[in-house]
XYZ file of N, CA and C in Angstrom:
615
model
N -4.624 13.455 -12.019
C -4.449 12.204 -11.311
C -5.324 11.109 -11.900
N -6.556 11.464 -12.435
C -7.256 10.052 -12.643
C -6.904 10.186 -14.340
N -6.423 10.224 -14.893
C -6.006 10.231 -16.220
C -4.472 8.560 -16.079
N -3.729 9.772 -15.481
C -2.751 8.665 -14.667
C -3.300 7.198 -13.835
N -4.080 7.450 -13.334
C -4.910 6.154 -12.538
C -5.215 5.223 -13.779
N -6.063 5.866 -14.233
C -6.740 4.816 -15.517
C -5.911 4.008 -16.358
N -4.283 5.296 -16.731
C -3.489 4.549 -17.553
C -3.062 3.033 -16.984
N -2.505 3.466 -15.673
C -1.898 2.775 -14.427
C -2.948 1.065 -14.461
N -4.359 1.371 -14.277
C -4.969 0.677 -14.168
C -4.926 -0.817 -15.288
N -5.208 0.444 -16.177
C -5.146 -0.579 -17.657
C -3.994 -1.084 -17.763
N -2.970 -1.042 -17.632
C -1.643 -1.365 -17.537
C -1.994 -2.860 -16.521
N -2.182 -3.063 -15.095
C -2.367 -4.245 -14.506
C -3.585 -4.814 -15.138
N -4.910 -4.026 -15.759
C -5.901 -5.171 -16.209
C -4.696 -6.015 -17.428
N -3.883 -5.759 -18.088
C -3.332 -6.370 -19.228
C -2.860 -6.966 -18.812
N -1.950 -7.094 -17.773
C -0.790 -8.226 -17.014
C -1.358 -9.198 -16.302
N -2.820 -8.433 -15.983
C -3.277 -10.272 -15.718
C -4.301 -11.156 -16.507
N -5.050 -10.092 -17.658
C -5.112 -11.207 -18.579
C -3.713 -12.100 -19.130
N -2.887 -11.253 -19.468
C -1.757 -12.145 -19.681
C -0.625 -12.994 -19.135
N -1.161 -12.962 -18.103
C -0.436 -14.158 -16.910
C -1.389 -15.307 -16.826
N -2.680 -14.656 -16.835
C -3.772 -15.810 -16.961
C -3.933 -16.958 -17.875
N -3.837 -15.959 -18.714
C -3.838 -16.965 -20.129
C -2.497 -17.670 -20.454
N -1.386 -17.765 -19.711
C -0.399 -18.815 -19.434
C -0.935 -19.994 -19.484
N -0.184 -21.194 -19.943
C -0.597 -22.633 -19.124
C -0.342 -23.086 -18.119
N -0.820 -23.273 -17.605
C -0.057 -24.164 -15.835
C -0.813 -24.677 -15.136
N -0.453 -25.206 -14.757
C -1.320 -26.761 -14.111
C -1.983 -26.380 -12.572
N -2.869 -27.001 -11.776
C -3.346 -26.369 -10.809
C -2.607 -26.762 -9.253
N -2.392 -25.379 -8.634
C -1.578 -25.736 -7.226
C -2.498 -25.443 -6.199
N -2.337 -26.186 -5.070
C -2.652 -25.423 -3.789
C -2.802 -24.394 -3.382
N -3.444 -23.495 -3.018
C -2.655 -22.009 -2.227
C -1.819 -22.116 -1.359
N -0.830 -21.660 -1.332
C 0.357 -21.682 -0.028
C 1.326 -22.995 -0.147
N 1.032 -23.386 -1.257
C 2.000 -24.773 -1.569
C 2.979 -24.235 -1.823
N 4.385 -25.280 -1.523
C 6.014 -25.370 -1.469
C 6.190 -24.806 -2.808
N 6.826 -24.330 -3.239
C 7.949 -24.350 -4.196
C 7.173 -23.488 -5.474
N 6.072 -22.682 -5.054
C 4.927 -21.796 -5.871
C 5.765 -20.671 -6.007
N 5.433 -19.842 -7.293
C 5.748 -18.330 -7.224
C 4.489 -17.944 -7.431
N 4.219 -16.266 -7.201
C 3.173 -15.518 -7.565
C 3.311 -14.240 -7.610
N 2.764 -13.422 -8.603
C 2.571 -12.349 -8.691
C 1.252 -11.951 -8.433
N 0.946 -10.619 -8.116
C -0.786 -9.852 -7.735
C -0.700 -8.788 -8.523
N -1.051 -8.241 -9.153
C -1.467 -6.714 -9.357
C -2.761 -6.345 -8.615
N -2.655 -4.827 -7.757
C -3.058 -4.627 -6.437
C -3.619 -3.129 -6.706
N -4.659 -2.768 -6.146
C -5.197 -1.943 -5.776
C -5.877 -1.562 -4.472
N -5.129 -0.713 -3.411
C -5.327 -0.347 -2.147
C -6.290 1.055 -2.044
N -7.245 1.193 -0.780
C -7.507 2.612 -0.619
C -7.609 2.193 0.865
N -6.820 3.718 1.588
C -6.875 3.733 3.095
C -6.972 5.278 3.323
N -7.721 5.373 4.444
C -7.677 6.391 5.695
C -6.751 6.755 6.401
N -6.851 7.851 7.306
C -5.593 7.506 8.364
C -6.280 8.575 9.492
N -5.271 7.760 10.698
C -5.567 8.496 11.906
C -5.578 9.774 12.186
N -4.539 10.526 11.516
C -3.979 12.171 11.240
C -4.420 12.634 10.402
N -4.902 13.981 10.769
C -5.830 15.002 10.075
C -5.083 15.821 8.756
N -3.838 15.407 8.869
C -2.972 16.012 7.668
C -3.095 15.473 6.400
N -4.000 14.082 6.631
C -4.020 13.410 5.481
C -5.677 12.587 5.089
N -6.208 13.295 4.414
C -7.366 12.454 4.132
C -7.443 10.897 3.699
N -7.383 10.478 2.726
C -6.935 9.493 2.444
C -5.579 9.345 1.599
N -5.124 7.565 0.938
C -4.288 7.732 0.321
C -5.127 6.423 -0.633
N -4.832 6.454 -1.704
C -4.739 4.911 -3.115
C -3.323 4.570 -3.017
N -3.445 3.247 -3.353
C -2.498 2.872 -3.877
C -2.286 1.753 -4.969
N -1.601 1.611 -5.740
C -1.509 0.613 -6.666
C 0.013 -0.033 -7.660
N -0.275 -1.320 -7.314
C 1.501 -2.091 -8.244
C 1.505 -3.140 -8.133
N 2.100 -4.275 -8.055
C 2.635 -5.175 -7.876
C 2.947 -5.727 -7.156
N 2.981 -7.402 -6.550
C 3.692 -7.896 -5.358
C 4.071 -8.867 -5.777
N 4.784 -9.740 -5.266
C 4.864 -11.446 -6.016
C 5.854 -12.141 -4.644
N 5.665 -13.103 -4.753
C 6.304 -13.978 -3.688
C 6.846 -15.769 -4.025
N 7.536 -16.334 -2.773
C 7.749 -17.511 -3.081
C 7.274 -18.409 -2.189
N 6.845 -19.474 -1.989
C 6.404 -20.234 -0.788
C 7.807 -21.246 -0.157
N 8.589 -20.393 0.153
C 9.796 -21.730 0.513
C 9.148 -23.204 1.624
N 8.245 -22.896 2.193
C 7.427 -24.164 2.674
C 5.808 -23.906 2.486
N 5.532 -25.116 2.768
C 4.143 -24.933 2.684
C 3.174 -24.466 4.013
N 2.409 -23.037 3.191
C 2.074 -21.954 4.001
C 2.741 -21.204 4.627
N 4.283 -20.370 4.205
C 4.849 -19.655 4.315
C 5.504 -19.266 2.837
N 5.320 -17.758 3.407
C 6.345 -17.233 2.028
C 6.912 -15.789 2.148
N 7.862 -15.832 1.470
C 8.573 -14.688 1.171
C 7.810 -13.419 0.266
N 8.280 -12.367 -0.138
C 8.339 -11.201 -1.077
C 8.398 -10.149 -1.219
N 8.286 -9.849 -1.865
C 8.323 -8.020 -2.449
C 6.889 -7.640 -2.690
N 6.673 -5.768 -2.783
C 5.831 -4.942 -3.282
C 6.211 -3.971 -3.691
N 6.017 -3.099 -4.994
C 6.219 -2.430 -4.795
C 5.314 -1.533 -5.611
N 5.129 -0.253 -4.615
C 3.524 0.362 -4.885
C 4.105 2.171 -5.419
N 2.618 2.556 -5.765
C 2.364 3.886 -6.135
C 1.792 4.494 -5.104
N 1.986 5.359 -4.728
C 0.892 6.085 -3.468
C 0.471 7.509 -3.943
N -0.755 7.232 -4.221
C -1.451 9.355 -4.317
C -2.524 9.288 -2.901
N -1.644 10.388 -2.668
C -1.868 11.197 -1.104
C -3.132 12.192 -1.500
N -3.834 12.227 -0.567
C -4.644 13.246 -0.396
C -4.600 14.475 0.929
N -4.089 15.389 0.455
C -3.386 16.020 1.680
C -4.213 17.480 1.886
N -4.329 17.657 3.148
C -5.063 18.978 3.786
C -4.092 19.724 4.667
N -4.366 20.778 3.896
C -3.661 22.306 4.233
C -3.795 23.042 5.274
N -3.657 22.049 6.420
C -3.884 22.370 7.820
C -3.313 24.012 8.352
N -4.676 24.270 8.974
C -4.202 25.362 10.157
C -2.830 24.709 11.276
N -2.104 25.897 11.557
C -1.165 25.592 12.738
C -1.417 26.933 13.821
N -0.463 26.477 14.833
C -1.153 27.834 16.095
C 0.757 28.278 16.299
N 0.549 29.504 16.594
C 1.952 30.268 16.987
C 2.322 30.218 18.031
N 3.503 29.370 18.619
C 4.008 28.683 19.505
C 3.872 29.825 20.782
N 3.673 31.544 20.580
C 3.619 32.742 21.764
C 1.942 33.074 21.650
N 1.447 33.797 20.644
C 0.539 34.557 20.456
C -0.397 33.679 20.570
N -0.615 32.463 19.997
C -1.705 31.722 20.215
C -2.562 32.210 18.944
N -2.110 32.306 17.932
C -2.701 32.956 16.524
C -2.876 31.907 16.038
N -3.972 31.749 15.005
C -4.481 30.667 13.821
C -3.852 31.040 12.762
N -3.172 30.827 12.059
C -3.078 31.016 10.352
C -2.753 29.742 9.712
N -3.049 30.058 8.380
C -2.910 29.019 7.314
C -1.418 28.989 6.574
N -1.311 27.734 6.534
C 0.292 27.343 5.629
C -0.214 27.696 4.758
N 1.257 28.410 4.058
C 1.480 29.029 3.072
C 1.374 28.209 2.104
N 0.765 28.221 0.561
C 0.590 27.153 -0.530
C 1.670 27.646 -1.441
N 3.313 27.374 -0.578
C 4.700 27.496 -1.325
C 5.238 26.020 -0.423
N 6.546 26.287 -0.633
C 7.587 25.273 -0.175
C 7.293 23.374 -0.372
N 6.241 23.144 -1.544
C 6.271 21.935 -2.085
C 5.023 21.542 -1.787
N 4.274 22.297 -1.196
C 2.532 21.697 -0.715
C 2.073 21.631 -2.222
N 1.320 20.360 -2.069
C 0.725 19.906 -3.270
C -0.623 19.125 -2.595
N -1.711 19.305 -2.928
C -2.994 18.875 -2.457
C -2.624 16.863 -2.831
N -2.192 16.750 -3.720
C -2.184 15.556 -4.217
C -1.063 14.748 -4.569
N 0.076 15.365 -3.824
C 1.441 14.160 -4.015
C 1.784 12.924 -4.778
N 2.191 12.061 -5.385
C 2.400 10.964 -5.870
C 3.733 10.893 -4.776
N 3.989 9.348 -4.275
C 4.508 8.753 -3.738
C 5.574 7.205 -4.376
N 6.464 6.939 -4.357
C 6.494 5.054 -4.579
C 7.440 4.885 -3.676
N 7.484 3.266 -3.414
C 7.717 2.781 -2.331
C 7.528 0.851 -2.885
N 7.819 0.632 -1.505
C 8.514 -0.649 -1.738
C 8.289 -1.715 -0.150
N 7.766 -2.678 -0.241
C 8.358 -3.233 0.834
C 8.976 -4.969 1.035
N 9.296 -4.896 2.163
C 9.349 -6.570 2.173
C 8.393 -7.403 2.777
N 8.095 -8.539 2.198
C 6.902 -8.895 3.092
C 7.072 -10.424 3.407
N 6.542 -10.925 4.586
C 6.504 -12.699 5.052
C 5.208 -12.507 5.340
N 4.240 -13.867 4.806
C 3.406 -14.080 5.455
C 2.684 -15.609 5.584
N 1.536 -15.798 6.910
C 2.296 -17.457 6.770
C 0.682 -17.672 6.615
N 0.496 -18.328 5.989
C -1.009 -19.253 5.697
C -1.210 -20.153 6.879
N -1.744 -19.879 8.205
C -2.363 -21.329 8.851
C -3.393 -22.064 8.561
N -4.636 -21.720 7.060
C -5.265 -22.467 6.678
C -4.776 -22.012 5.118
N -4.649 -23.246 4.275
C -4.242 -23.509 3.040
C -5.049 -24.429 2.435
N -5.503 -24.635 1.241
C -6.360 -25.572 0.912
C -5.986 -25.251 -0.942
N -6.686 -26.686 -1.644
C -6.413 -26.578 -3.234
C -7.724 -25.290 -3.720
N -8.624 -24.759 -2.816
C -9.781 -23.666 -2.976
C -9.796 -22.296 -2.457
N -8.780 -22.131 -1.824
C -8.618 -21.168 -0.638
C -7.985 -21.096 0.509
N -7.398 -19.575 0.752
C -6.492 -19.705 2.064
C -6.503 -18.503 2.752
N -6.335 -18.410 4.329
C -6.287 -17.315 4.900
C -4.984 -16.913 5.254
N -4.834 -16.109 5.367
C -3.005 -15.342 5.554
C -2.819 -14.209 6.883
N -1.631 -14.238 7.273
C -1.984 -12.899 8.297
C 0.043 -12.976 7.764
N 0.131 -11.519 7.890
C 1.811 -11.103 7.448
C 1.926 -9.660 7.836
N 3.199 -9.399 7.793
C 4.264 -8.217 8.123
C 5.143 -8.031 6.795
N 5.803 -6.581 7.481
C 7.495 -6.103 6.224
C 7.666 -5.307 6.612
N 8.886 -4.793 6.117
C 9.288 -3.344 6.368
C 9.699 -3.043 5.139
N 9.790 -1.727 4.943
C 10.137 -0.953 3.479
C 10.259 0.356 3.942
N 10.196 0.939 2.101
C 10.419 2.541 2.211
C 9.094 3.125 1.305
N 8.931 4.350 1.867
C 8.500 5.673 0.753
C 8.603 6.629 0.333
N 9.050 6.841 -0.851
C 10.085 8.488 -1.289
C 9.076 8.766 -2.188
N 9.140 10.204 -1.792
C 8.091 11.666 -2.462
C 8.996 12.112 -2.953
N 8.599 13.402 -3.966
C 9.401 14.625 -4.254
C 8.937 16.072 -3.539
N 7.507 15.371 -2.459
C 7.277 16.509 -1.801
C 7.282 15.715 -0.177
N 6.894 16.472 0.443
C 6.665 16.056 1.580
C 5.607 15.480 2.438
N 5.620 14.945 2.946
C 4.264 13.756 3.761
C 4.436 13.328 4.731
N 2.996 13.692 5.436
C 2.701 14.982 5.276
C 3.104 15.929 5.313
N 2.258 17.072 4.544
C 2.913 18.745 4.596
C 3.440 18.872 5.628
N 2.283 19.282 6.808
C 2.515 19.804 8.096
C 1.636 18.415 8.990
N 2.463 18.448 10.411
C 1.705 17.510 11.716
C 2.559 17.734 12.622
N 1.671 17.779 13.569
C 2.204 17.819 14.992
C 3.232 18.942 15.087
N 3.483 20.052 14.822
C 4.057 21.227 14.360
C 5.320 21.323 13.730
N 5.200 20.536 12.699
C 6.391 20.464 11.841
C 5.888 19.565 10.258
N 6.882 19.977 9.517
C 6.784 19.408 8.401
C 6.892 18.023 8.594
N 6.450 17.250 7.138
C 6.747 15.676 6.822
C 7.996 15.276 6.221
N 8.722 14.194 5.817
C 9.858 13.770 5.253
C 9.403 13.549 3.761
N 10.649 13.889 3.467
C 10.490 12.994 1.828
C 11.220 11.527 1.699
N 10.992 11.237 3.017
C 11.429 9.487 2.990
C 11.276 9.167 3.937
N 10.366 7.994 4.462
C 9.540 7.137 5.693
C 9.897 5.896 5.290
N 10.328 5.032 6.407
C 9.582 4.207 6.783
C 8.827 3.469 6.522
N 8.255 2.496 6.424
C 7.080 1.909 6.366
C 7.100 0.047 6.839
N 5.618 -0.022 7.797
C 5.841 -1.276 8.208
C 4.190 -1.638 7.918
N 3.936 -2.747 7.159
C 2.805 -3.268 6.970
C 2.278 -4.340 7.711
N 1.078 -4.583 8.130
C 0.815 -5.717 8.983
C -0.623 -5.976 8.157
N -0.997 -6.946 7.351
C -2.142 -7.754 6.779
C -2.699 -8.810 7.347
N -3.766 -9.113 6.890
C -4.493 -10.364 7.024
C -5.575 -10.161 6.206
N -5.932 -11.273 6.012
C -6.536 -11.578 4.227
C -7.009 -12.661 4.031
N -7.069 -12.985 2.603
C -7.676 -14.305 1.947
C -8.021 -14.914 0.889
N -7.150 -15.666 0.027
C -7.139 -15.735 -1.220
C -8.264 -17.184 -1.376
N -8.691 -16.779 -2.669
C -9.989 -18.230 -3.138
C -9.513 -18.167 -4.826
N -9.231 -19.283 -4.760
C -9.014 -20.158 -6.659
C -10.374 -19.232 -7.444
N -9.771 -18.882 -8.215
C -11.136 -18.453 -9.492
C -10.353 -19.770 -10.788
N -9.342 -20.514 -11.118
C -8.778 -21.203 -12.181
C -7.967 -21.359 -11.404
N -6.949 -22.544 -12.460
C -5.891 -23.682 -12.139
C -4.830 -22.762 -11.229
N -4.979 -21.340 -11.990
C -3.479 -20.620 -11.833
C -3.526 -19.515 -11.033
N -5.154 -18.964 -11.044
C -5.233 -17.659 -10.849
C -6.674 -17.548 -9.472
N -6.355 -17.045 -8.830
C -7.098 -16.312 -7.479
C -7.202 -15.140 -7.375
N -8.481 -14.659 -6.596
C -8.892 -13.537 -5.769
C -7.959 -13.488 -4.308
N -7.590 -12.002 -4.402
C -7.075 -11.922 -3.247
C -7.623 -10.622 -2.426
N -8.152 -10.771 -1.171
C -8.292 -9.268 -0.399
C -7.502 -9.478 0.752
N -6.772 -8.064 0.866
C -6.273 -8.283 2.190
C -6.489 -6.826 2.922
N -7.364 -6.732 4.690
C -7.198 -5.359 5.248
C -5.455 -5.384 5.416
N -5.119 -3.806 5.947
C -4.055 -3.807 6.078
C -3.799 -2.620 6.982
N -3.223 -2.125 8.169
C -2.798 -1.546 8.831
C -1.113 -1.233 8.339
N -0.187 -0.164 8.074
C 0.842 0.694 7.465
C 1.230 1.755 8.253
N 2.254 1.963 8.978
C 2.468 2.851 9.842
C 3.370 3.710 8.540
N 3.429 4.770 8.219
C 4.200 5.316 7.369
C 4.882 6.903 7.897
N 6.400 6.230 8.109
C 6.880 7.235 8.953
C 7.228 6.958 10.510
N 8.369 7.079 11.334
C 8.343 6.666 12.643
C 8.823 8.063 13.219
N 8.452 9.472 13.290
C 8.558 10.462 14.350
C 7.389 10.989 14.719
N 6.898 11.704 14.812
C 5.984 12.897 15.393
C 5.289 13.043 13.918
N 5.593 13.018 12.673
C 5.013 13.679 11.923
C 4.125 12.323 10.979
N 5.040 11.337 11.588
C 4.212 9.728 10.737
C 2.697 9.801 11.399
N 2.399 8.936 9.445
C 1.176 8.228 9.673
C 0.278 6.960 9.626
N -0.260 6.708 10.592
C -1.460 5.311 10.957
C -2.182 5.066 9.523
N -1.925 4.679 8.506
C -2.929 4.275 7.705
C -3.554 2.934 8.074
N -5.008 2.989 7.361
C -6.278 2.053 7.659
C -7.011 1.719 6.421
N -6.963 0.231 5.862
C -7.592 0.323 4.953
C -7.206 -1.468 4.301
N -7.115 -1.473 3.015
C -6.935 -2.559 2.471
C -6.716 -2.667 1.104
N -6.596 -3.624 0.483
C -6.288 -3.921 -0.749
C -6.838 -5.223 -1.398
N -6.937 -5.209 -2.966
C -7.290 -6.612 -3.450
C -6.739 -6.234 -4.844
N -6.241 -7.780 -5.526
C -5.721 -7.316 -6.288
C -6.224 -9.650 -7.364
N -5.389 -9.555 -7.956
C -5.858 -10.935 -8.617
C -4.463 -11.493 -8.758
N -4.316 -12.885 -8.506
C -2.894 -13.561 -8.159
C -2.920 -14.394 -9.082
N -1.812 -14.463 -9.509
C -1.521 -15.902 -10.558
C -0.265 -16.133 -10.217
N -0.415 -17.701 -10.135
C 0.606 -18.721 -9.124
C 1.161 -19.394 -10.664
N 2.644 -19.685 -10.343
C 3.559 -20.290 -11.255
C 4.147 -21.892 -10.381
């Protein structure tokens, strides 16, 4: 996994030196008629014991159809960190351990996708605060989680993001962005509460 990370990594450090080093003149944050891309790096927790944490990392970009609102896309990598939970026998009341067959993998890779709006009520030519939503998807080739709440996970969730954040100008084109983020991933019995956040570096067109 961190072989893959690093590649992954170096891959967005290159895309934003080279978006950076574009020419373009200097905008507002959250101004009309802006595009932007981020390359993003997330790490979250979660409420359920099936899952230690998760990373994540990709891309987002958006449009401002007015000023301090905008549209877009994400779309991310997810490595799961997953625990091989005890379960109890629905008669006997016995402890045993899941079996390490039927696709359990300590460390899953995930991708996924979502949609996102979010509206700037403070915007400025230095900085801006944001609060936003989306809905999307996430497809595994294993399952996530393994096991919860006495049953397996899906190999396709759901997913609804809710942020708030805050981008500040570093140049004409390009900003810091952090945003926490709350991710429900999954809507039955076996979904999970992730907790955590992301930051990534934006360059506005």
């Amino acid at each position: 996994m961190n072989a893959q990370f690093k590649k992954i990594w170096v891959l967005l450090l290159a895309l934003c030196i080279g978006f950076a080093a574009l020419p373009g003149k200097s905008h507002a944050v959250g101004e009309a008629g802006t595009f932007h891309v981020t390359p993003e790096f997330g790490v979250y927790g979660t409420g359920q014991k099936a899952v230690n944490s998760i990373l994540t990392f990709g891309l987002s970009g958006g449009y401002f159809v007015m000023d301090g609102l905008s549209i877009g896309v994400e779309a991310l990598a997810y490595s799961f960190d997953v625990r091989q939970i005890d379960r109890r026998g629905p008669v006997t009341n016995f402890i045993y351990t899941v079996a390490s067959d039927n696709g359990y993998s300590n460390n899953p890779w995930a991708f996924g996708a979502n949609a996102l709006i979010r509206y700037y009520p403070i915007h400025t030519d230095k900085a801006a605060f944001f609060i936003g939503t989306g809905l999307g998807g996430l497809f595994s080739s294993e399952r996530i989680p393994y096991w919860e709440n006495g049953s397996h996970g899906q190999y396709s969730n759901l997913t609804v993001p809710v942020d708030i954040g805050f981008s500040v100008n570093l140049s004409q084109n390009v900003a810091f962005e952090l945003a926490g983020r709350y991710q429900r991933i999954g809507f039955t019995n076996q979904g999970l509460d992730a907790w955590g956040g992301h930051g990534g570096i934006r360059i506005t067109f």
